[in-house]
Short mmCIF file of C-alpha atoms and ligand atoms in Angstrom, two decimals:
data_model
loop_
_atom_site.label_atom_id
_atom_site.label_comp_id
_atom_site.label_asym_id
_atom_site.label_seq_id
_atom_site.Cartn_x
_atom_site.Cartn_y
_atom_site.Cartn_z
CA MET A 1 0.00 0.00 0.00
CA ASN A 2 0.96 3.64 -0.46
CA ILE A 3 0.73 5.12 3.01
CA LEU A 4 0.94 8.74 4.14
CA VAL A 5 2.67 9.07 7.54
CA ALA A 6 1.87 12.50 8.98
CA GLY A 7 4.63 13.33 11.46
CA GLY A 8 6.87 10.71 9.89
CA THR A 9 10.23 12.15 10.99
CA GLY A 10 9.18 12.26 14.64
CA TYR A 11 10.22 9.74 17.25
CA ILE A 12 7.29 7.37 16.74
CA GLY A 13 6.61 8.29 13.10
CA SER A 14 10.16 7.49 11.97
CA HIS A 15 10.02 4.01 13.53
CA ILE A 16 6.64 3.44 11.84
CA CYS A 17 8.18 4.43 8.46
CA VAL A 18 10.97 1.88 8.92
CA GLU A 19 8.58 -0.95 9.77
CA LEU A 20 6.20 -0.05 6.92
CA ILE A 21 9.04 -0.04 4.37
CA GLU A 22 10.40 -3.31 5.72
CA ALA A 23 6.89 -4.79 5.41
CA GLY A 24 6.91 -3.84 1.71
CA HIS A 25 4.79 -0.68 1.77
CA ASP A 26 5.50 2.65 0.07
CA VAL A 27 5.68 5.66 2.36
CA VAL A 28 4.97 9.37 1.89
CA VAL A 29 5.86 11.67 4.81
CA ILE A 30 4.70 15.12 5.85
CA ASP A 31 6.56 16.81 8.71
CA ASP A 32 7.49 20.37 9.71
CA PHE A 33 10.46 19.36 11.91
CA SER A 34 8.86 21.12 14.90
CA ASN A 35 10.03 18.23 17.09
CA SER A 36 12.38 16.33 14.75
CA ARG A 37 15.35 16.88 12.43
CA PRO A 38 15.97 16.51 8.66
CA GLU A 39 18.71 13.92 9.23
CA VAL A 40 16.02 11.44 10.30
CA LEU A 41 15.21 11.02 6.59
CA ASP A 42 18.82 9.97 5.99
CA SER A 43 18.65 7.54 8.89
CA ILE A 44 15.44 5.92 7.58
CA GLU A 45 17.20 5.52 4.23
CA LYS A 46 20.33 4.05 5.86
CA ILE A 47 18.22 1.48 7.74
CA THR A 48 15.87 0.50 4.91
CA GLY A 49 17.70 1.45 1.73
CA THR A 50 14.64 3.50 0.77
CA ARG A 51 14.29 7.29 0.56
CA VAL A 52 10.76 8.20 1.57
CA LYS A 53 8.87 10.80 -0.49
CA PHE A 54 8.92 13.84 1.77
CA TYR A 55 7.00 17.11 2.11
CA GLU A 56 8.12 19.73 4.65
CA PHE A 57 5.24 21.79 6.02
CA ASN A 58 2.71 21.87 8.87
CA ILE A 59 -0.58 20.16 8.07
CA LEU A 60 -2.37 23.32 9.23
CA ASP A 61 -1.48 24.54 5.70
CA GLU A 62 -4.58 23.05 4.10
CA GLU A 63 -3.54 23.87 0.52
CA LYS A 64 -0.23 22.04 0.84
CA THR A 65 -1.93 19.12 2.55
CA GLU A 66 -4.41 18.87 -0.32
CA ASN A 67 -1.53 18.96 -2.79
CA VAL A 68 -0.07 15.80 -1.19
CA PHE A 69 -3.38 14.01 -1.74
CA LYS A 70 -3.47 15.28 -5.34
CA GLU A 71 0.09 14.21 -6.11
CA ASN A 72 -0.06 10.76 -4.53
CA GLN A 73 -2.41 7.82 -4.94
CA LEU A 74 -2.74 7.20 -1.23
CA ASP A 75 -4.27 4.00 0.15
CA ALA A 76 -4.16 4.95 3.83
CA VAL A 77 -3.03 7.53 6.36
CA ILE A 78 -1.20 7.11 9.65
CA HIS A 79 -1.62 10.34 11.59
CA CYS A 80 1.12 10.92 14.19
CA ALA A 81 1.51 14.68 13.75
CA ALA A 82 0.61 16.10 17.16
CA PHE A 83 2.12 17.79 20.18
CA LYS A 84 2.45 15.13 22.85
CA ALA A 85 3.73 16.25 26.20
CA VAL A 86 1.32 15.99 29.11
CA GLY A 87 3.09 18.54 31.29
CA GLU A 88 3.60 21.04 28.47
CA SER A 89 -0.05 20.81 27.40
CA VAL A 90 -1.20 22.07 30.81
CA ALA A 91 0.78 25.26 30.19
CA LYS A 92 -0.06 25.60 26.49
CA PRO A 93 -3.71 24.52 25.92
CA ILE A 94 -4.34 26.82 22.94
CA GLU A 95 -1.35 25.50 21.00
CA TYR A 96 -2.28 21.89 21.79
CA TYR A 97 -5.95 22.21 20.81
CA GLU A 98 -5.23 24.21 17.66
CA ASN A 99 -2.46 21.94 16.40
CA ASN A 100 -3.85 18.57 17.42
CA LEU A 101 -7.49 19.18 16.49
CA MET A 102 -7.06 21.24 13.32
CA THR A 103 -4.52 18.86 11.76
CA THR A 104 -6.91 15.96 12.32
CA LEU A 105 -9.86 17.87 10.83
CA ILE A 106 -7.83 18.82 7.75
CA MET A 107 -6.60 15.25 7.33
CA ALA A 108 -10.17 13.88 7.59
CA LYS A 109 -11.39 16.49 5.08
CA MET A 110 -8.78 15.51 2.49
CA MET A 111 -9.37 11.79 3.03
CA LYS A 112 -13.07 12.28 2.31
CA LYS A 113 -12.42 14.48 -0.71
CA TYR A 114 -9.88 12.09 -2.25
CA GLN A 115 -11.58 8.86 -1.11
CA VAL A 116 -8.73 7.64 1.04
CA ASN A 117 -10.75 5.34 3.26
CA SER A 118 -8.35 4.10 5.89
CA ILE A 119 -6.73 5.97 8.77
CA VAL A 120 -4.73 4.78 11.75
CA PHE A 121 -4.78 7.51 14.37
CA SER A 122 -2.08 7.91 17.00
CA SER A 123 -4.17 8.09 20.13
CA SER A 124 -3.12 7.74 23.71
CA ALA A 125 -3.78 6.05 27.02
CA THR A 126 -4.33 9.52 28.42
CA VAL A 127 -7.88 9.40 26.99
CA TYR A 128 -8.75 7.09 29.89
CA GLY A 129 -8.10 9.91 32.34
CA ASP A 130 -7.29 8.79 35.88
CA PRO A 131 -8.43 5.16 35.63
CA LYS A 132 -10.59 3.70 38.40
CA VAL A 133 -9.36 0.19 37.52
CA VAL A 134 -6.23 -1.16 35.87
CA PRO A 135 -5.25 -2.86 33.62
CA LEU A 136 -7.16 -0.79 31.07
CA THR A 137 -9.24 -2.43 28.35
CA GLU A 138 -10.60 -0.55 25.33
CA ASP A 139 -14.07 -0.73 26.88
CA CYS A 140 -13.00 1.19 29.98
CA PRO A 141 -14.79 4.51 30.23
CA LEU A 142 -13.04 7.52 28.74
CA GLY A 143 -12.64 9.16 32.12
CA GLU A 144 -12.23 12.81 32.82
CA THR A 145 -8.97 13.54 31.00
CA THR A 146 -6.56 15.36 33.30
CA ASN A 147 -4.66 17.52 30.79
CA PRO A 148 -5.20 19.28 27.44
CA TYR A 149 -3.02 16.72 25.65
CA GLY A 150 -5.27 13.85 26.72
CA THR A 151 -8.41 15.91 26.11
CA SER A 152 -7.26 16.77 22.58
CA LYS A 153 -6.69 13.06 21.87
CA ALA A 154 -10.16 12.19 23.21
CA MET A 155 -11.68 14.97 21.07
CA MET A 156 -9.86 13.73 17.97
CA GLU A 157 -11.14 10.21 18.60
CA ARG A 158 -14.66 11.68 18.72
CA VAL A 159 -14.10 13.65 15.51
CA LEU A 160 -12.87 10.59 13.61
CA THR A 161 -15.66 8.41 15.01
CA ASP A 162 -18.26 10.92 13.78
CA VAL A 163 -16.52 11.20 10.38
CA GLN A 164 -16.65 7.42 10.02
CA PHE A 165 -20.36 7.40 10.97
CA ALA A 166 -21.04 9.88 8.17
CA ASN A 167 -18.82 7.95 5.74
CA PRO A 168 -19.64 4.26 6.38
CA ASN A 169 -17.04 2.93 3.94
CA MET A 170 -14.19 4.39 6.00
CA SER A 171 -12.00 2.37 8.35
CA VAL A 172 -10.92 4.41 11.35
CA THR A 173 -8.41 2.81 13.74
CA LEU A 174 -7.68 4.44 17.09
CA LEU A 175 -4.44 3.08 18.52
CA ARG A 176 -4.09 4.04 22.17
CA TYR A 177 -0.37 4.17 22.93
CA PHE A 178 0.89 3.81 26.43
CA ASN A 179 4.44 5.04 27.07
CA PRO A 180 6.73 4.52 24.08
CA ILE A 181 10.48 4.47 24.86
CA GLY A 182 13.57 2.83 23.34
CA ALA A 183 15.03 3.16 19.85
CA HIS A 184 15.76 1.18 16.72
CA GLU A 185 18.59 -1.34 17.31
CA SER A 186 20.75 0.45 14.71
CA GLY A 187 20.92 3.49 16.97
CA LEU A 188 20.21 5.66 13.93
CA ILE A 189 16.72 6.78 15.00
CA GLY A 190 15.39 7.40 18.48
CA GLU A 191 13.91 9.96 20.82
CA ASN A 192 15.76 13.23 20.40
CA PRO A 193 13.37 16.05 21.32
CA LYS A 194 14.39 19.68 20.90
CA GLY A 195 15.06 21.66 24.05
CA ILE A 196 14.40 20.42 27.58
CA PRO A 197 12.46 17.11 27.37
CA ASN A 198 9.04 16.74 28.93
CA ASN A 199 8.98 12.95 28.92
CA LEU A 200 10.82 10.72 31.37
CA MET A 201 13.16 8.72 29.15
CA PRO A 202 14.66 11.56 27.08
CA TYR A 203 15.19 13.47 30.32
CA ILE A 204 16.97 10.49 31.90
CA MET A 205 19.17 10.25 28.80
CA LYS A 206 20.20 13.92 28.94
CA VAL A 207 21.09 13.53 32.62
CA ALA A 208 23.12 10.39 31.89
CA THR A 209 25.09 12.17 29.16
CA GLY A 210 25.73 15.23 31.32
CA GLU A 211 23.69 17.60 29.19
CA LEU A 212 21.36 18.13 32.16
CA PRO A 213 22.50 17.97 35.79
CA CYS A 214 19.66 16.14 37.53
CA LEU A 215 16.32 14.38 36.92
CA GLY A 216 13.38 15.70 38.92
CA ILE A 217 11.04 12.85 39.90
CA PHE A 218 7.55 14.34 40.05
CA GLY A 219 6.24 13.01 43.34
CA ASP A 220 6.97 9.95 45.44
CA ASP A 221 3.72 10.04 47.39
CA TYR A 222 1.42 8.30 44.90
CA ASP A 223 -0.46 5.17 45.88
CA THR A 224 2.06 2.91 44.11
CA PRO A 225 4.62 0.36 45.39
CA ASP A 226 7.46 2.91 45.69
CA GLY A 227 5.36 6.09 45.61
CA THR A 228 6.45 7.16 42.11
CA GLY A 229 4.22 7.13 39.01
CA VAL A 230 3.60 3.79 37.29
CA ARG A 231 3.26 3.58 33.50
CA ASP A 232 3.16 0.90 30.79
CA TYR A 233 6.42 1.47 28.91
CA ILE A 234 6.47 -0.08 25.45
CA HIS A 235 9.42 -0.38 23.07
CA VAL A 236 8.87 2.01 20.15
CA VAL A 237 9.71 -0.77 17.64
CA ASP A 238 6.95 -2.96 19.10
CA LEU A 239 4.63 0.02 18.84
CA ALA A 240 5.62 0.60 15.20
CA LYS A 241 5.05 -3.06 14.32
CA GLY A 242 1.57 -2.72 15.82
CA HIS A 243 0.84 0.00 13.26
CA VAL A 244 1.83 -2.21 10.34
CA LEU A 245 -0.54 -4.94 11.54
CA ALA A 246 -3.31 -2.40 12.21
CA ILE A 247 -3.11 -0.80 8.74
CA GLU A 248 -3.06 -4.24 7.11
CA LYS A 249 -5.72 -5.99 9.22
CA TYR A 250 -8.20 -3.27 10.14
CA GLN A 251 -9.34 -2.71 6.55
CA GLU A 252 -12.98 -3.49 7.32
CA PRO A 253 -15.09 -0.29 7.40
CA GLY A 254 -15.88 0.80 10.93
CA VAL A 255 -14.14 2.12 14.04
CA HIS A 256 -11.43 -0.12 15.48
CA ILE A 257 -10.01 0.72 18.90
CA CYS A 258 -6.88 -0.96 20.24
CA ASN A 259 -4.51 -0.51 23.18
CA LEU A 260 -0.81 -0.81 22.38
CA GLY A 261 0.89 -1.57 25.67
CA THR A 262 2.76 -4.44 27.30
CA GLY A 263 0.27 -5.05 30.12
CA ARG A 264 3.04 -4.42 32.71
CA GLY A 265 3.55 -1.21 34.68
CA TYR A 266 6.89 0.13 35.89
CA SER A 267 7.48 2.99 38.32
CA VAL A 268 9.71 5.96 37.62
CA LEU A 269 12.32 4.65 40.06
CA GLU A 270 12.23 1.21 38.42
CA ILE A 271 12.95 2.84 35.06
CA VAL A 272 15.80 4.91 36.49
CA HIS A 273 17.38 1.92 38.21
CA ALA A 274 16.98 -0.32 35.13
CA PHE A 275 18.62 2.35 32.98
CA GLU A 276 21.56 2.64 35.43
CA LYS A 277 21.98 -1.13 35.78
CA VAL A 278 21.84 -2.04 32.09
CA ASN A 279 23.94 0.88 30.86
CA HIS A 280 26.39 1.16 33.80
CA VAL A 281 25.74 4.87 34.16
CA LYS A 282 24.59 7.03 37.05
CA VAL A 283 21.41 9.08 36.82
CA ASN A 284 21.29 11.85 39.40
CA TYR A 285 17.76 12.53 40.60
CA GLU A 286 15.82 14.37 43.28
CA ILE A 287 12.21 14.07 44.34
CA LYS A 288 10.07 17.07 43.39
CA GLU A 289 6.44 18.11 43.66
CA ARG A 290 3.84 16.24 41.62
CA ARG A 291 3.39 17.52 38.02
CA PRO A 292 -0.06 19.01 37.25
CA GLY A 293 -2.04 16.61 35.05
CA ASP A 294 -0.19 13.47 36.16
CA ILE A 295 -1.95 10.35 37.45
CA ALA A 296 -0.64 7.58 39.70
CA THR A 297 -0.98 4.40 37.67
CA CYS A 298 -1.76 3.50 34.06
CA TYR A 299 -1.11 0.27 32.21
CA ALA A 300 -2.84 -1.71 29.46
CA ASP A 301 -4.75 -4.92 29.03
CA PRO A 302 -3.39 -5.78 25.54
CA THR A 303 -5.70 -8.77 24.94
CA ARG A 304 -7.55 -7.24 21.99
CA ALA A 305 -4.34 -6.46 20.08
CA LYS A 306 -3.30 -10.07 20.45
CA GLU A 307 -6.70 -11.47 19.45
CA GLN A 308 -7.47 -9.10 16.56
CA LEU A 309 -4.00 -8.21 15.25
CA GLY A 310 -1.91 -11.11 16.42
CA TRP A 311 0.30 -8.47 18.07
CA VAL A 312 2.19 -8.88 21.35
CA ALA A 313 4.94 -6.58 22.64
CA GLU A 314 8.12 -8.65 22.43
CA LYS A 315 10.85 -6.40 23.79
CA THR A 316 11.79 -6.21 27.45
CA LEU A 317 12.48 -3.27 29.73
CA GLU A 318 16.19 -4.10 29.39
CA ASP A 319 15.85 -3.81 25.59
CA MET A 320 14.12 -0.44 25.99
CA VAL A 321 16.71 1.18 28.25
CA ARG A 322 19.65 -0.36 26.35
CA ASP A 323 18.38 0.74 22.95
CA SER A 324 17.63 4.25 24.22
CA TRP A 325 21.19 4.61 25.47
CA ASN A 326 22.67 3.05 22.33
CA PHE A 327 20.87 5.65 20.22
CA LEU A 328 22.32 8.48 22.27
CA GLN A 329 25.80 7.03 22.27
CA LYS A 330 25.64 6.90 18.49
CA LYS A 331 24.15 10.36 18.27
CA LYS A 332 25.75 12.27 21.10
CA CYS A 333 28.78 10.30 22.15
CA PHE A 334 30.81 13.43 22.55
CA TYR A 335 28.79 14.58 25.58
CA TYR A 336 29.03 11.20 27.25
CA GLY A 337 32.55 10.52 26.12
CA ALA A 338 33.75 13.93 27.17
CA ARG A 339 32.53 13.38 30.71
CA GLN A 340 34.34 10.04 30.91
CA ALA A 341 37.60 11.25 29.33
CA SER A 342 39.58 11.96 32.46
CA THR A 343 43.25 11.31 31.52
CA ASP A 344 45.05 13.43 28.93
CA LEU A 345 45.45 10.41 26.68
CA GLN A 346 41.71 9.68 26.82
CA ARG A 347 40.97 13.32 26.07
CA ARG A 348 43.33 13.31 23.13
CA MET A 349 41.86 10.10 21.73
CA PHE A 350 38.34 11.33 22.31
CA GLY A 351 39.11 14.70 20.80
CA GLN A 352 40.49 13.06 17.67
CA GLU A 353 37.29 11.01 17.37
CA ILE A 354 35.25 14.19 17.52
CA GLU A 355 37.47 15.98 15.02
CA GLN A 356 37.12 13.11 12.55
CA LYS A 357 33.39 12.68 13.14
CA TYR A 358 32.47 16.35 12.92
CA LYS A 359 35.23 17.43 10.54
CA ILE A 360 36.37 20.15 12.99
CA LYS A 361 39.66 21.06 14.62
CA ILE A 362 39.55 21.43 18.40
CA GLN A 363 42.34 23.92 19.11
CA ASP A 364 44.43 23.14 22.19
CA PHE A 365 43.00 26.03 24.17
CA GLN A 366 39.51 24.69 23.50
CA TYR A 367 40.07 21.37 25.24
CA ASP A 368 39.64 22.71 28.76
CA THR A 369 36.63 24.72 27.73
CA PHE A 370 35.17 21.74 25.93
CA PHE A 371 35.53 19.27 28.81
CA ASN A 372 34.87 21.70 31.64
CA ARG A 373 31.58 22.82 30.16
CA ILE A 374 30.47 19.22 29.85
CA ARG A 375 31.40 18.46 33.42
CA SER A 376 29.55 21.52 34.62
CA GLY A 377 26.43 20.07 33.01
CA ASP A 378 26.30 22.82 30.41
CA GLY A 379 24.61 20.93 27.65
CA SER A 380 24.74 23.75 25.14
CA LYS A 381 25.96 22.70 21.72
CA LEU A 382 29.72 22.45 21.67
CA VAL A 383 30.37 21.34 18.14
C1 WQD B 401 6.03 9.29 32.80
C2 WQD B 401 6.24 9.28 34.32
C3 WQD B 401 5.89 11.41 35.34
C4 WQD B 401 9.33 13.36 33.42
C5 WQD B 401 3.13 9.93 28.04
C6 WQD B 401 3.31 10.79 26.84
C7 WQD B 401 2.07 10.96 26.07
C8 WQD B 401 1.32 9.68 25.96
C9 WQD B 401 1.09 9.04 27.30
C10 WQD B 401 1.64 8.65 23.85
C11 WQD B 401 5.19 10.09 35.07
C12 WQD B 401 7.34 10.97 35.47
C13 WQD B 401 8.37 12.43 33.78
C14 WQD B 401 10.23 13.87 34.39
C15 WQD B 401 9.20 12.46 36.04
N1 WQD B 401 2.01 8.79 25.11
N2 WQD B 401 8.32 12.00 35.08
N3 WQD B 401 10.13 13.39 35.67
O1 WQD B 401 3.01 11.75 31.30
O2 WQD B 401 2.79 9.23 31.17
O3 WQD B 401 2.57 10.67 29.09
O4 WQD B 401 2.36 8.80 27.83
O5 WQD B 401 0.78 9.18 23.28
O6 WQD B 401 2.49 11.40 24.80
O7 WQD B 401 3.73 12.08 27.28
O8 WQD B 401 4.80 10.35 30.18
O9 WQD B 401 7.24 10.39 30.28
O10 WQD B 401 5.97 12.53 30.75
O11 WQD B 401 5.91 10.66 32.41
O12 WQD B 401 9.14 12.04 37.21
O13 WQD B 401 11.12 14.74 34.13
O14 WQD B 401 7.49 9.87 34.58
O15 WQD B 401 5.43 12.03 36.53
O16 WQD B 401 4.93 9.43 36.29
P1 WQD B 401 3.23 10.51 30.55
P2 WQD B 401 6.04 11.05 30.85
#
C-alpha cells in the first residue's frame, strides 16, 4: 500500500516508516520538523535502503496538505503529527488544541475528498483519564482527562468516530499508545526532542550524558509500590510493528479501537534503576512536587491487540533502556565521552574522534573549555 505518515520524521513516526518499508509498503511523509530533524530522513534511508517521499510543512497549511493528496495515490493515512507532552499541554492549551485538532480535521477532510478510506490515528492512554481500575481495556470509560493533551486526543477520537459514521465505507483505527520508549537497534533513529524534554526517558538520557545535571522525579507520594508514578512502557519498535498490523488488518469499514501496551507497569524509580543497571551509568535525581495533570498508575490490558492483530509486545524493559542509550551514544557520544575522558590520553583520543566525526579542529585552548563545560552540566551545543 501507499501510506501517508503524517509526522513521519518524529520519534514514533520514523520508527513506523521503517517498519512499513520493511513490510513492503510505500511511504509518503509530511513533517514540519517542529520536534524532529531533517537527518532522520537519511537515517530511515540508511536502515531500509529506501528514501521516503517527503513534504516539509505543517498540516495546518490546508492547501499544501491537499496537494499531497493530489500528487499521490494514497491508500491509507497514519496520523502521528501532534504535540504530545502531558506537562507542556497544561501550560499551552491553545497551541495543543489548535495543532492537534485542526490537523486531524484537515486530514479527515482531504481523506473524504480524495476517497482515502483508511486511517490509523495515533491516540493515547491519556484518553482514559485517571483510571478507576487497571489494567485498562478498550471498553474502559473515557474518564475525565486530566490535561489538554489527553483531552485533545479524546476529542480527535470523537471527531474521527463521527466522520466514520457519516462515511460508512471508512476504516478508522484508534491506537491508544501507552508510554513509548527505546530506539531502533541500529541506533540511527530514536527519541531526540528539541530543548528540555518533557517525557521521562529523554530526560533520563540527557542527565546520563551530562547535558542536564539532575532528573526531577515528580512526586513519590502516589499510591504505588514505591510512591512514584507507574506507567506501561512499550518499546517504540513494538509500537511501530503494531501499526503495520493495524493498517493491514483493520481494513474493514468501521471504528477499530486498540490498546498498544505491554500489560506491565513500571514505576519511575524502576525505570531509572533499570537504565543505570543495564547501561552502567549514574542518573542523578531528586524528588520534586507532583506535576499538574499526572496520574498515579496507568497500564494496558493488551488482549484485543493479540486477538485481533496477532500483536504482542516482544521487547523487554532491558531492551528499551539499552536501545535508548545506544541511540544516544551513536548520536551524542561526545557529551558522554567527554565526561568520561579523564586522563590526557583519553581526552586526546576522544578529541580526535570528535574531530574526525564532525570534521572540525579542536584547538588546544579549547580542550579545557570543551571538557569543563560538559562536566559543569552545560549541555549547550559544543560542536
Ligand atoms: C512518565 C512518568 C511522570 C518526566 C506519556 C506521553 C504521552 C502519551 C502518554 C503517547 C510520570 C514521570 C516524567 C520527568 C518524572 N504517550 N516523570 N520526571 O506523562 O505518562 O505521558 O504517555 O501518546 O504522549 O507524554 O509520560 O514520560 O511525561 O511521564 O518524574 O522529568 O514519569 O510524573 O509518572 P506521561 P512522561
